[in-house]
XYZ file of C-alpha atoms in Angstrom:
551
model
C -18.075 24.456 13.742
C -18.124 22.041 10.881
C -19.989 18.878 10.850
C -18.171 15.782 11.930
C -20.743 13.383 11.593
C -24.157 12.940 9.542
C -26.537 10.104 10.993
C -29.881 10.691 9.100
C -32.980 9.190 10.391
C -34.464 6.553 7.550
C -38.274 7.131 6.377
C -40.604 4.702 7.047
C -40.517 3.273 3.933
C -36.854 2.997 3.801
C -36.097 5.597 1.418
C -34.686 9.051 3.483
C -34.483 10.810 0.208
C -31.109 12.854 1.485
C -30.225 15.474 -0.559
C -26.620 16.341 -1.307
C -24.444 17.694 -4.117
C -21.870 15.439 -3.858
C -21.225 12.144 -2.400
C -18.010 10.142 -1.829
C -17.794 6.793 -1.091
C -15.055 5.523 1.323
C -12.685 7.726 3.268
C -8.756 6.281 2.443
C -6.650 9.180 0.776
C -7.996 9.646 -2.723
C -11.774 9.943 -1.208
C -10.696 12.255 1.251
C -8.808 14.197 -1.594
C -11.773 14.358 -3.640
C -13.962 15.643 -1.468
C -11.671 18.301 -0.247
C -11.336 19.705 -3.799
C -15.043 19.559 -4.241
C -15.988 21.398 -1.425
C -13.566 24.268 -2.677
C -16.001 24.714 -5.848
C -18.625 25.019 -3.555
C -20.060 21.601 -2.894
C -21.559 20.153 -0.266
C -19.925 17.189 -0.016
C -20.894 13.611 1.815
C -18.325 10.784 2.746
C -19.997 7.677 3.183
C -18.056 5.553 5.264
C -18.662 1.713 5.279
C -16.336 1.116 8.796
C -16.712 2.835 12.160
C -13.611 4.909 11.385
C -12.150 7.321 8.631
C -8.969 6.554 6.388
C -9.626 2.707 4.879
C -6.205 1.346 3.891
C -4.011 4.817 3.407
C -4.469 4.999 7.443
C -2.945 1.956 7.798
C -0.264 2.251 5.599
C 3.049 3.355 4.866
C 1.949 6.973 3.691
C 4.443 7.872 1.220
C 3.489 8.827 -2.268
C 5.842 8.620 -5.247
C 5.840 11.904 -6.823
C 8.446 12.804 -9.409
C 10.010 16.288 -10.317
C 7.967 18.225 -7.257
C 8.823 21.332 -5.418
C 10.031 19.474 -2.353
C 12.403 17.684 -4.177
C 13.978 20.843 -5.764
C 13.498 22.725 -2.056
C 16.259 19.886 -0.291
C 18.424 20.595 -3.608
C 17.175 16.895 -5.555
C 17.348 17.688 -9.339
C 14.405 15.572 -11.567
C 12.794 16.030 -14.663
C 9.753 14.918 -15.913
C 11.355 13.750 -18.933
C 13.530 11.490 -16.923
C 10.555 10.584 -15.267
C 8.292 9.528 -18.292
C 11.631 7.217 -19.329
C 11.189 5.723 -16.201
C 7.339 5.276 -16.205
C 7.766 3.919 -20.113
C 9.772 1.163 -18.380
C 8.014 -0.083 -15.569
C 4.719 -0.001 -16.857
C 5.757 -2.073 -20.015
C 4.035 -0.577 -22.617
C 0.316 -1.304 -21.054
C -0.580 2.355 -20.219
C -1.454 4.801 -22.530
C 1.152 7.706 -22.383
C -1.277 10.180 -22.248
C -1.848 8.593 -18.344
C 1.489 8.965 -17.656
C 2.178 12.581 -18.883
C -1.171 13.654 -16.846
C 0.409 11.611 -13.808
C 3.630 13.152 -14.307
C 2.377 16.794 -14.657
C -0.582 16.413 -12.206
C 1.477 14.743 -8.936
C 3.791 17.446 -8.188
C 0.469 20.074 -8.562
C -1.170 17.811 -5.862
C 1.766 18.301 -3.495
C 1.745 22.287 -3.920
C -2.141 21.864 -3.459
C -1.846 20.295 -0.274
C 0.800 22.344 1.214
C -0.614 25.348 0.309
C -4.822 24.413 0.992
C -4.333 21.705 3.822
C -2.418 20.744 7.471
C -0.719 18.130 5.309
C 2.772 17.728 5.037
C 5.540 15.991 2.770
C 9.321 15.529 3.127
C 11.582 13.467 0.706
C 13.647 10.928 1.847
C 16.719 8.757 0.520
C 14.515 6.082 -0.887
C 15.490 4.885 -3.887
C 13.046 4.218 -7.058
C 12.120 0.564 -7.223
C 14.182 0.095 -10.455
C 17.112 2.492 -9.358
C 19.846 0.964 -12.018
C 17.424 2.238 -14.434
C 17.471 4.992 -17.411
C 15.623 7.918 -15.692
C 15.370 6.876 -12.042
C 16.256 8.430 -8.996
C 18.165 7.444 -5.969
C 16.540 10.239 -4.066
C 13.816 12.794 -3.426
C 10.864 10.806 -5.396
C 9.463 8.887 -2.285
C 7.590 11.576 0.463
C 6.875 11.043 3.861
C 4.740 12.669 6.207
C 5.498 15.259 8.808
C 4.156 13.714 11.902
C 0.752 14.991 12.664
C -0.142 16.629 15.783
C -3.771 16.252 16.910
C -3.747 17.588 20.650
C -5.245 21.039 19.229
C -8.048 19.268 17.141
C -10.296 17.624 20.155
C -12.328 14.078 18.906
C -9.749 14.358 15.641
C -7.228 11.184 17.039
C -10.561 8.995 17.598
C -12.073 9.390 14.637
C -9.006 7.955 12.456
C -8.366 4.424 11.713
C -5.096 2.910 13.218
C -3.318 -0.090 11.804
C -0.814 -2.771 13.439
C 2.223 -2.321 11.257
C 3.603 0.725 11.932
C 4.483 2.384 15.743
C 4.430 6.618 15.940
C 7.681 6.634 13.649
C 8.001 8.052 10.431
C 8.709 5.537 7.405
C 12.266 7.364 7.209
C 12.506 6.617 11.038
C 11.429 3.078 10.697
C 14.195 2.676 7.765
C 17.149 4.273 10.043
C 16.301 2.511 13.496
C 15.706 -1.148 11.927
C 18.194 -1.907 15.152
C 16.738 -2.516 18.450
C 19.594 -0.181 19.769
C 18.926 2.572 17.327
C 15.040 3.452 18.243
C 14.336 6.428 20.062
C 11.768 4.959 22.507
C 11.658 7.918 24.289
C 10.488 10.159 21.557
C 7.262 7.376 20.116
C 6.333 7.056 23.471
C 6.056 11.081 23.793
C 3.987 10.820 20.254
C 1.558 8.554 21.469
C 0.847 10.647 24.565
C 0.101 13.792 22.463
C -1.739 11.795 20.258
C 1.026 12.749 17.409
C -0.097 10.638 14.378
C 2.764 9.274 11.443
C 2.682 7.834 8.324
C -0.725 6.883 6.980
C -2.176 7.503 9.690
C -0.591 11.251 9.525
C -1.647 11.831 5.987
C -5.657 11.190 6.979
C -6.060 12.819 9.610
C -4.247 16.075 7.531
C -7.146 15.132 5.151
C -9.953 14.988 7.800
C -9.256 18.250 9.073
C -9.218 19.790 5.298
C -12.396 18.242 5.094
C -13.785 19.206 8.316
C -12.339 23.067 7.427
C -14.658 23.074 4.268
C -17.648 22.031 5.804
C -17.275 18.192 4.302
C -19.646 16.405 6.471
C -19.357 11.847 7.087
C -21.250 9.287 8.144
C -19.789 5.878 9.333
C -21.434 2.455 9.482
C -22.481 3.584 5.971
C -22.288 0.405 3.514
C -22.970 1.464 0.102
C -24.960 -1.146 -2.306
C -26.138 0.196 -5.159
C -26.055 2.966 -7.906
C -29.346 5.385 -8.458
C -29.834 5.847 -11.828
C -32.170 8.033 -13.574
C -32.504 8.840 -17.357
C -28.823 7.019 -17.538
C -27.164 9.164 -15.154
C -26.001 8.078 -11.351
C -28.542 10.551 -9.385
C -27.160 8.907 -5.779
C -27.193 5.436 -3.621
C -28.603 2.663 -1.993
C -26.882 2.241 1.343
C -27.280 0.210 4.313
C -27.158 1.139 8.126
C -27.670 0.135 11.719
C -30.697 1.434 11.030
C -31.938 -0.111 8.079
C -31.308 1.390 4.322
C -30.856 4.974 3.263
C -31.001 6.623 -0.418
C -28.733 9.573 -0.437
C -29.282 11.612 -3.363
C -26.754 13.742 -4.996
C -26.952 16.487 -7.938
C -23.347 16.886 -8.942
C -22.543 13.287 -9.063
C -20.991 9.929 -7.015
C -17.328 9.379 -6.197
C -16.348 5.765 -6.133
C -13.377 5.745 -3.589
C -14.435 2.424 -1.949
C -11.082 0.540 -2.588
C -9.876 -2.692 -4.210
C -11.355 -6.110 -3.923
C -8.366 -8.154 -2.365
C -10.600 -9.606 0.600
C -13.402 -10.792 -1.885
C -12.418 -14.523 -2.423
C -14.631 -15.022 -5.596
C -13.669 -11.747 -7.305
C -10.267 -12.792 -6.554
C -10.745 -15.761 -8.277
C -12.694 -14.404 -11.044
C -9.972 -12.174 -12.180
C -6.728 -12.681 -10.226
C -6.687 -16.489 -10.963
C -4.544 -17.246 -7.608
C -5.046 -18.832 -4.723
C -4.290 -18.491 -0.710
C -2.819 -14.619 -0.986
C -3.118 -12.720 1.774
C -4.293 -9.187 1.963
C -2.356 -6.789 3.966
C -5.121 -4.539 4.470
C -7.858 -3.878 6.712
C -10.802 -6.607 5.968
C -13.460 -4.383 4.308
C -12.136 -4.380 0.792
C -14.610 -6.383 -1.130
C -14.731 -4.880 -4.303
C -18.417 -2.915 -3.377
C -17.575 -0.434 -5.989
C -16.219 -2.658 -8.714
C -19.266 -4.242 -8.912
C -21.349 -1.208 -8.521
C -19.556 0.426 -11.178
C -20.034 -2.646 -13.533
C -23.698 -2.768 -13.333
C -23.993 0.656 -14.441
C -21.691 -0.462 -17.823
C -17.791 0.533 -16.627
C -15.643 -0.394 -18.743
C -12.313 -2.137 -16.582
C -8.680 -2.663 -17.002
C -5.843 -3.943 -15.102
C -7.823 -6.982 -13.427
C -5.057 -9.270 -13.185
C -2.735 -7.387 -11.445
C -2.535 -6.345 -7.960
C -0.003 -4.654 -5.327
C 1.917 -7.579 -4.728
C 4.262 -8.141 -1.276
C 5.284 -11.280 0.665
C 3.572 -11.931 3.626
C 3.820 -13.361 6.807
C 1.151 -14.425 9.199
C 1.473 -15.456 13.159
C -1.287 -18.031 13.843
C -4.036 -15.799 15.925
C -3.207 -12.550 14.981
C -5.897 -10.238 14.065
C -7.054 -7.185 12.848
C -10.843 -5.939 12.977
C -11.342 -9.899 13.666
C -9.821 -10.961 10.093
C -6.241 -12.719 9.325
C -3.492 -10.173 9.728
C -0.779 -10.539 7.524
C 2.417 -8.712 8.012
C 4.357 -7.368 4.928
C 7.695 -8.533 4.463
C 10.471 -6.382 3.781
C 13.672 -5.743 5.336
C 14.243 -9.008 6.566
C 14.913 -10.339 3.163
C 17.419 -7.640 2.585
C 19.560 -7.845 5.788
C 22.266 -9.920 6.043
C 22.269 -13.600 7.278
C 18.378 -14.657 5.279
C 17.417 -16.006 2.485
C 14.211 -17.525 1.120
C 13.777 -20.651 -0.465
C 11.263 -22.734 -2.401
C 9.759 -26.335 -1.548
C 12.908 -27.414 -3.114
C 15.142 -26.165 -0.623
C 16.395 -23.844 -3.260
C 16.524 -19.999 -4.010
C 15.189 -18.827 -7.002
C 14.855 -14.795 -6.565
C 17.121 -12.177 -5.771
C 15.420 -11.819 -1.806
C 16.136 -7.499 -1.816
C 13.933 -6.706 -5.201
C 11.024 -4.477 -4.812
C 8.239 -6.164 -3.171
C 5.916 -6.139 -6.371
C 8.238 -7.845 -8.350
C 9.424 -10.574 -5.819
C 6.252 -11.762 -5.094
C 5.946 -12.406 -8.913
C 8.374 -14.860 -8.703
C 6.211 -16.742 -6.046
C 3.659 -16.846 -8.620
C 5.522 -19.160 -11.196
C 4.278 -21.804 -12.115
C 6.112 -25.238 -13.384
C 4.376 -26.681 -16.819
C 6.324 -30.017 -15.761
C 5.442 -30.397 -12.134
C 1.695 -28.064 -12.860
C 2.647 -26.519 -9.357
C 3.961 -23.470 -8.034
C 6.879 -24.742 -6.388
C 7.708 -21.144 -5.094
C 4.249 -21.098 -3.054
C 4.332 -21.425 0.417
C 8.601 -20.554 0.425
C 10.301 -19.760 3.845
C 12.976 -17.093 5.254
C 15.512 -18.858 6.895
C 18.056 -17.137 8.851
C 20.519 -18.079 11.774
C 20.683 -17.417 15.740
C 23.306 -14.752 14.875
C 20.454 -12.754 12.243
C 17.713 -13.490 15.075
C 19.374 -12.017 17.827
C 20.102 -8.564 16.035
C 16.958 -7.601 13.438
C 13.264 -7.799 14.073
C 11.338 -10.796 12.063
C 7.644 -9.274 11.158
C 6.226 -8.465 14.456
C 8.983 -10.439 16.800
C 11.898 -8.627 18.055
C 15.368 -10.036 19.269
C 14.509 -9.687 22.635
C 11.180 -11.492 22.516
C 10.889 -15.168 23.507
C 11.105 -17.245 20.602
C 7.415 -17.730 19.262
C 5.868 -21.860 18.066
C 5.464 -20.407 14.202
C 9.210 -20.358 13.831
C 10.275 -24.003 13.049
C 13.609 -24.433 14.563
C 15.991 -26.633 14.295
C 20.467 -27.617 15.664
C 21.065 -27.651 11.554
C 20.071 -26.999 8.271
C 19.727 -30.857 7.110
C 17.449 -30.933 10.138
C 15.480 -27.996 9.301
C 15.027 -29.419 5.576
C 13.262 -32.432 7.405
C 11.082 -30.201 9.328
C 9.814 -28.310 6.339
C 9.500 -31.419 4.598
C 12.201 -30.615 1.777
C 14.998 -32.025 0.267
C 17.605 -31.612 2.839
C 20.511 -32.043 0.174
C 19.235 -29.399 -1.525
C 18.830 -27.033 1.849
C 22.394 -27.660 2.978
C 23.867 -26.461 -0.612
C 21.769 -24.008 -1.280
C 22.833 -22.215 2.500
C 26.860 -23.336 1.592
C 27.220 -21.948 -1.409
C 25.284 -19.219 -0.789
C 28.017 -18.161 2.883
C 30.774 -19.027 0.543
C 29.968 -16.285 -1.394
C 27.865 -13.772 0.871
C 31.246 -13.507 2.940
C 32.845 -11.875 0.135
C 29.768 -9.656 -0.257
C 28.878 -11.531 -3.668
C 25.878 -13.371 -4.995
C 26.843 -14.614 -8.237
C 22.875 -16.596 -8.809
C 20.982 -13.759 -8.463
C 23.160 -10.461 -7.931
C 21.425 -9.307 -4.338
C 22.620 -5.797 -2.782
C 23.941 -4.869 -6.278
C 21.865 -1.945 -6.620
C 20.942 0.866 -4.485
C 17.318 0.124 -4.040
C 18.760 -3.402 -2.945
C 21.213 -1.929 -0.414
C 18.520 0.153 1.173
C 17.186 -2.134 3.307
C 20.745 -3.597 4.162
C 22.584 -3.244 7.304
C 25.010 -0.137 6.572
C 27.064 -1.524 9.435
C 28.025 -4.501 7.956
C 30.614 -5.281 5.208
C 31.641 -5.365 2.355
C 27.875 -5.827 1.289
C 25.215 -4.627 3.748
C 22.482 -7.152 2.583
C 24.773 -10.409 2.225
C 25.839 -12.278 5.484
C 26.505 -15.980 5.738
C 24.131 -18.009 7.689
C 26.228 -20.220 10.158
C 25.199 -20.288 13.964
C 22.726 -22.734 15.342
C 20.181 -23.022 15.760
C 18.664 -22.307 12.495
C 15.015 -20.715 11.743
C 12.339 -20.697 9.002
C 9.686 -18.600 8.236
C 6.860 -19.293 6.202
C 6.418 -16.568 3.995
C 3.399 -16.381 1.105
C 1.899 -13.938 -1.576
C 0.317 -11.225 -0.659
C -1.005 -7.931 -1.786
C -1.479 -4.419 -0.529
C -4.870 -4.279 -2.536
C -6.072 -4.688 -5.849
C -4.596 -2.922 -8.882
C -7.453 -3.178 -11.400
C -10.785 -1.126 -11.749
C -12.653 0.609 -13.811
C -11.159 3.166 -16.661
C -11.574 6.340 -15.915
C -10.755 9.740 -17.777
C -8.862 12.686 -17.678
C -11.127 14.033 -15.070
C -11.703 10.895 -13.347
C -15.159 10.083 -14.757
C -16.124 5.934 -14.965
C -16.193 4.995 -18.422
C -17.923 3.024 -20.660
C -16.429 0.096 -22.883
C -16.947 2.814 -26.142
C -15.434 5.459 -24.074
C -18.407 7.278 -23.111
C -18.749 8.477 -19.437
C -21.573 7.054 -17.263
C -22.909 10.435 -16.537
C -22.511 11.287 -12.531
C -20.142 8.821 -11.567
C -16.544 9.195 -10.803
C -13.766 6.644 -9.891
C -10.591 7.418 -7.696
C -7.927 4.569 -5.845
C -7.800 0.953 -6.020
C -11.460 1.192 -7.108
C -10.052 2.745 -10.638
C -7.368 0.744 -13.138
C -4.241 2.418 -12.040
C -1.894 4.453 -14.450
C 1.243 2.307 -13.089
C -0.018 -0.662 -15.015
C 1.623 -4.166 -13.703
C 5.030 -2.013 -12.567
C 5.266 -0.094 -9.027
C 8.025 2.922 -9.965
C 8.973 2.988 -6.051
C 7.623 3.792 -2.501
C 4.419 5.647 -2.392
C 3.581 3.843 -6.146
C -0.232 2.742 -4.839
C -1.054 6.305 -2.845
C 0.819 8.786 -5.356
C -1.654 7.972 -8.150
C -4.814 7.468 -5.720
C -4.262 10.987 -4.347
C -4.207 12.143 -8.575
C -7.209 10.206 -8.880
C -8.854 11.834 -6.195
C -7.703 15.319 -6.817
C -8.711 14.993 -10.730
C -12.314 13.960 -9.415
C -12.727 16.616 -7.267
C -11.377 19.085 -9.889
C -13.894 17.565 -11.945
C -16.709 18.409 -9.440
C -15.956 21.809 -8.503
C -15.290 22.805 -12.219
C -18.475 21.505 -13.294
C -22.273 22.756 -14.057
C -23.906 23.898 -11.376
């Protein structure tokens, strides 16, 4: 029976001396992948866990990974190419990433797929999403973006509690979630069968696949584990300084340290430091504060990528929580449905509301030279009775009472004055914009001309699925902000995943995987799955690295 859980007692003096070969720090995807691949070279592997439970942000996410060119894709009869796909790549990471990272990305990502099909209970399935940038040379429409098989757990007693579980998603796939966006569409029946056999989906699916590799290979964790600082001994990371319930541990480890401790969006002065923006909210659970970073600095990394981060609009209801922190709710198809649209302190639009949600939220980060503002920070979805009634706003559905955070109001002149902006402005911005959305056009900013636009639109409705005029009182707003799925930059790595140095020279022992590590996708996102595609890579190069190594 493999161990589950590894609780050691602390000496007296505060130093347990715990021997291990390898340790990994954090349990989201790409630590979980790492450790998996390092037990199959033999290691005896540790997962140091800061939170009670396993899977950091992948369990509450999405789940999907962007891989392009992959045997699942050419299984459901998809054709790709990894040439197509390095055109693509070449584009959306605008020349910042050294092509060698993208040809190891492109080559590597499908071989992580086969790997987990083939070595683990995980399971992928493409779907009809299309790449971020789907008008583009060398995108796809379909077959890039994978989603996970839902995960039964009913044969794997103590597996369900063990894995972290996250507010934005119910026991649906992501595909599901995309196809029932209808209250009249969702198969209640069959999530409420899935939570009853403990059947987990999307990220939550694609940990718990990874815990049970892990458990499989003897991988043993221990929880309530926060990590604080690097050993190092003749210049090489020997272990860690951690602390517990029951005061600090070393944990010692031969082969070397994974950093797999995620990004820093929840750590307000790193944020500062290096994203130079204020009041974004992270989307993920509240124990991402950059531990590793700065862990990984002392020892001499050398980092990348600092200034960018997973960016998505968010939406907060006053008193939600999560783990006793903020929770912020990503915004997505309500932007692209029709009868919304967002606008600025203005009263005006100034994006095209269906873009990928990295790219949007870029435009809520201008700023004005003239004014020295950023006009387009706070902005609000407004939408109409008619668009309330029929789709689901963040975590309210049409049914539901309508909550205090929605300012309402009989027009939109009288909404303007309840926002506080120019109510001239409002009312023009909303009539031109149903003068044209009822001929499914949008001649300021082009929305539901492309297919990754149209995704999220209402297939029902005609002649363009994400334009609809806004016209029955009473009218609603939305406050909607900047916010980020994590933290983009890190610390370089190389081919094997090893931290480097600012000359390029590895700090001997330690490794880097996820939103710890500068990501190969640069400032772009190529499409759904963009943040966990590369962090499973990262992890699977590390552990590579680790079970190919000196013994």
């Amino acid at each position: 029976m493999p161990h589950t859980d590894f609780h050691p007692e602390p000496a007296p003096d505060g130093d347990s001396g715990i021997d291990i070969d390898t340790l990994v720090i954090g349990s989201g995807g790409a630590g979980l992948l790492a450790a998996c691949r390092a037990a199959d070279g033999g290691r005896r592997v540790l997962v140091l866990e800061r939170t009670p439970v396993l899977g950091g942000t992948t369990a509450v996410s999405g789940g999907m990974v962007w891989v392009p060119n992959s045997s699942v894709m050419r299984e459901h009869g998809m054709p790709d190419s990894a040439e197509d796909a390095l055109r693509y790549l070449e584009l959306v990471t605008e020349g910042a990433v050294e092509s060698w990272r993208l040809e190891q990305y492109v080559a590597t990502a499908p071989e992580v797929v086969d790997y987990l099909h083939a070595k683990t209970p995980v399971r992928f399935f493409p779907i009809d999403r299309p790449d971020y940038h789907s008008d583009w040379p060398g995108a796809r429409d379909v077959g890039r973006t994978l989603d996970n098989v839902p995960f039964p757990t009913a044969d794997r007693p103590g597996l369900v509690e063990r894995i972290r579980r996250g507010a934005h998603f119910d026991a649906v796939t992501y595909d599901e979630r995309h196809r029932w966006h209808s209250p009249e569409l969702y198969d209640h029946e069959l999530v409420a069968r899935r939570k009853a056999e403990g059947v987990l989906t999307v990220g939550a699916a694609l940990v718990a696949g990874l815990v049970a590799a892990c458990d499989e290979r003897g991988v043993r964790f221990a929880t309530g584990v926060r990590v604080r600082e690097l050993l190092v001994e003749d210049g090489r990371v020997t272990g860690v300084r951690a602390e517990t319930a029951d005061g600090p541990v070393t944990y010692r480890a031969r082969a070397g340290v994974v950093l797999a401790s995620g990004g820093y969006e929840w750590n307000e002065r790193l944020k500062h430091a290096y994203l130079g923006v204020a009041d974004t909210r992270p989307i993920s659970p509240p124990w991402n504060h950059g531990d590793g970073l700065q862990m990984a600095m002392a020892a001499g990394a050398a980092l990348d990528g600092m200034s960018q981060a997973w960016w998505v609009p968010a939406v907060g209801a006053p008193g939600d929580e999560y783990d006793g922190a903020p929770l912020s709710r990503h915004l997505v198809a309500e932007r692209c449905l029709p009868g919304s649209v967002i606008v600025n302190r203005q009263g005006r639009r100034f994006v095209n509301e269906a873009v990928n949600y990295n790219d949007i939220t870029k435009a809520f980060l201008a700023f004005d030279p003239t004014t020295h503002t950023y006009p387009n920070a706070p902005a609000w979805l407004v939408f109409d009775e008619a668009f309330r009634s029929r789709y689901p706003i963040a975590s309210v559905q049409p049914a539901d009472p309508v909550p205090d955070w929605f300012v309402r109001a009989d027009s939109p002149a009288a909404l303007a004055r309840r926002l506080g902006v120019d109510e001239v402005a409002l009312t023009a911005t909303l009539a031109a914009f149903n003068r044209h959305a009822v001929l499914g056009e949008d001649p300021e900013f082009g929305r539901g001309g492309t297919s990754h636009d149209r995704y999220y639109g209402d297939e029902r409705h005609g002649p363009n699925p994400c334009l609809g005029p806004l016209e029955q009182a009473p009218f609603y707003a939305v406050p909607v902000g900047p916010g980020m799925l994590g933290t983009k930059g890190g610390v370089v790595t190389d081919r094997t995943g090893r931290v480097l140095r600012h000359d390029d020279t590895p700090v001997p022992g330690l490794y880097a995987c996820g939103n710890v590590a500068a990501t190969p996708m640069g400032p772009g996102y190529p499409g759904s799955g963009g943040t966990l595609g590369p962090a499973l890579v990262g992890g699977y190069l590390c552990g590579t690295g680790l079970a190919e190594g000196d013994r």
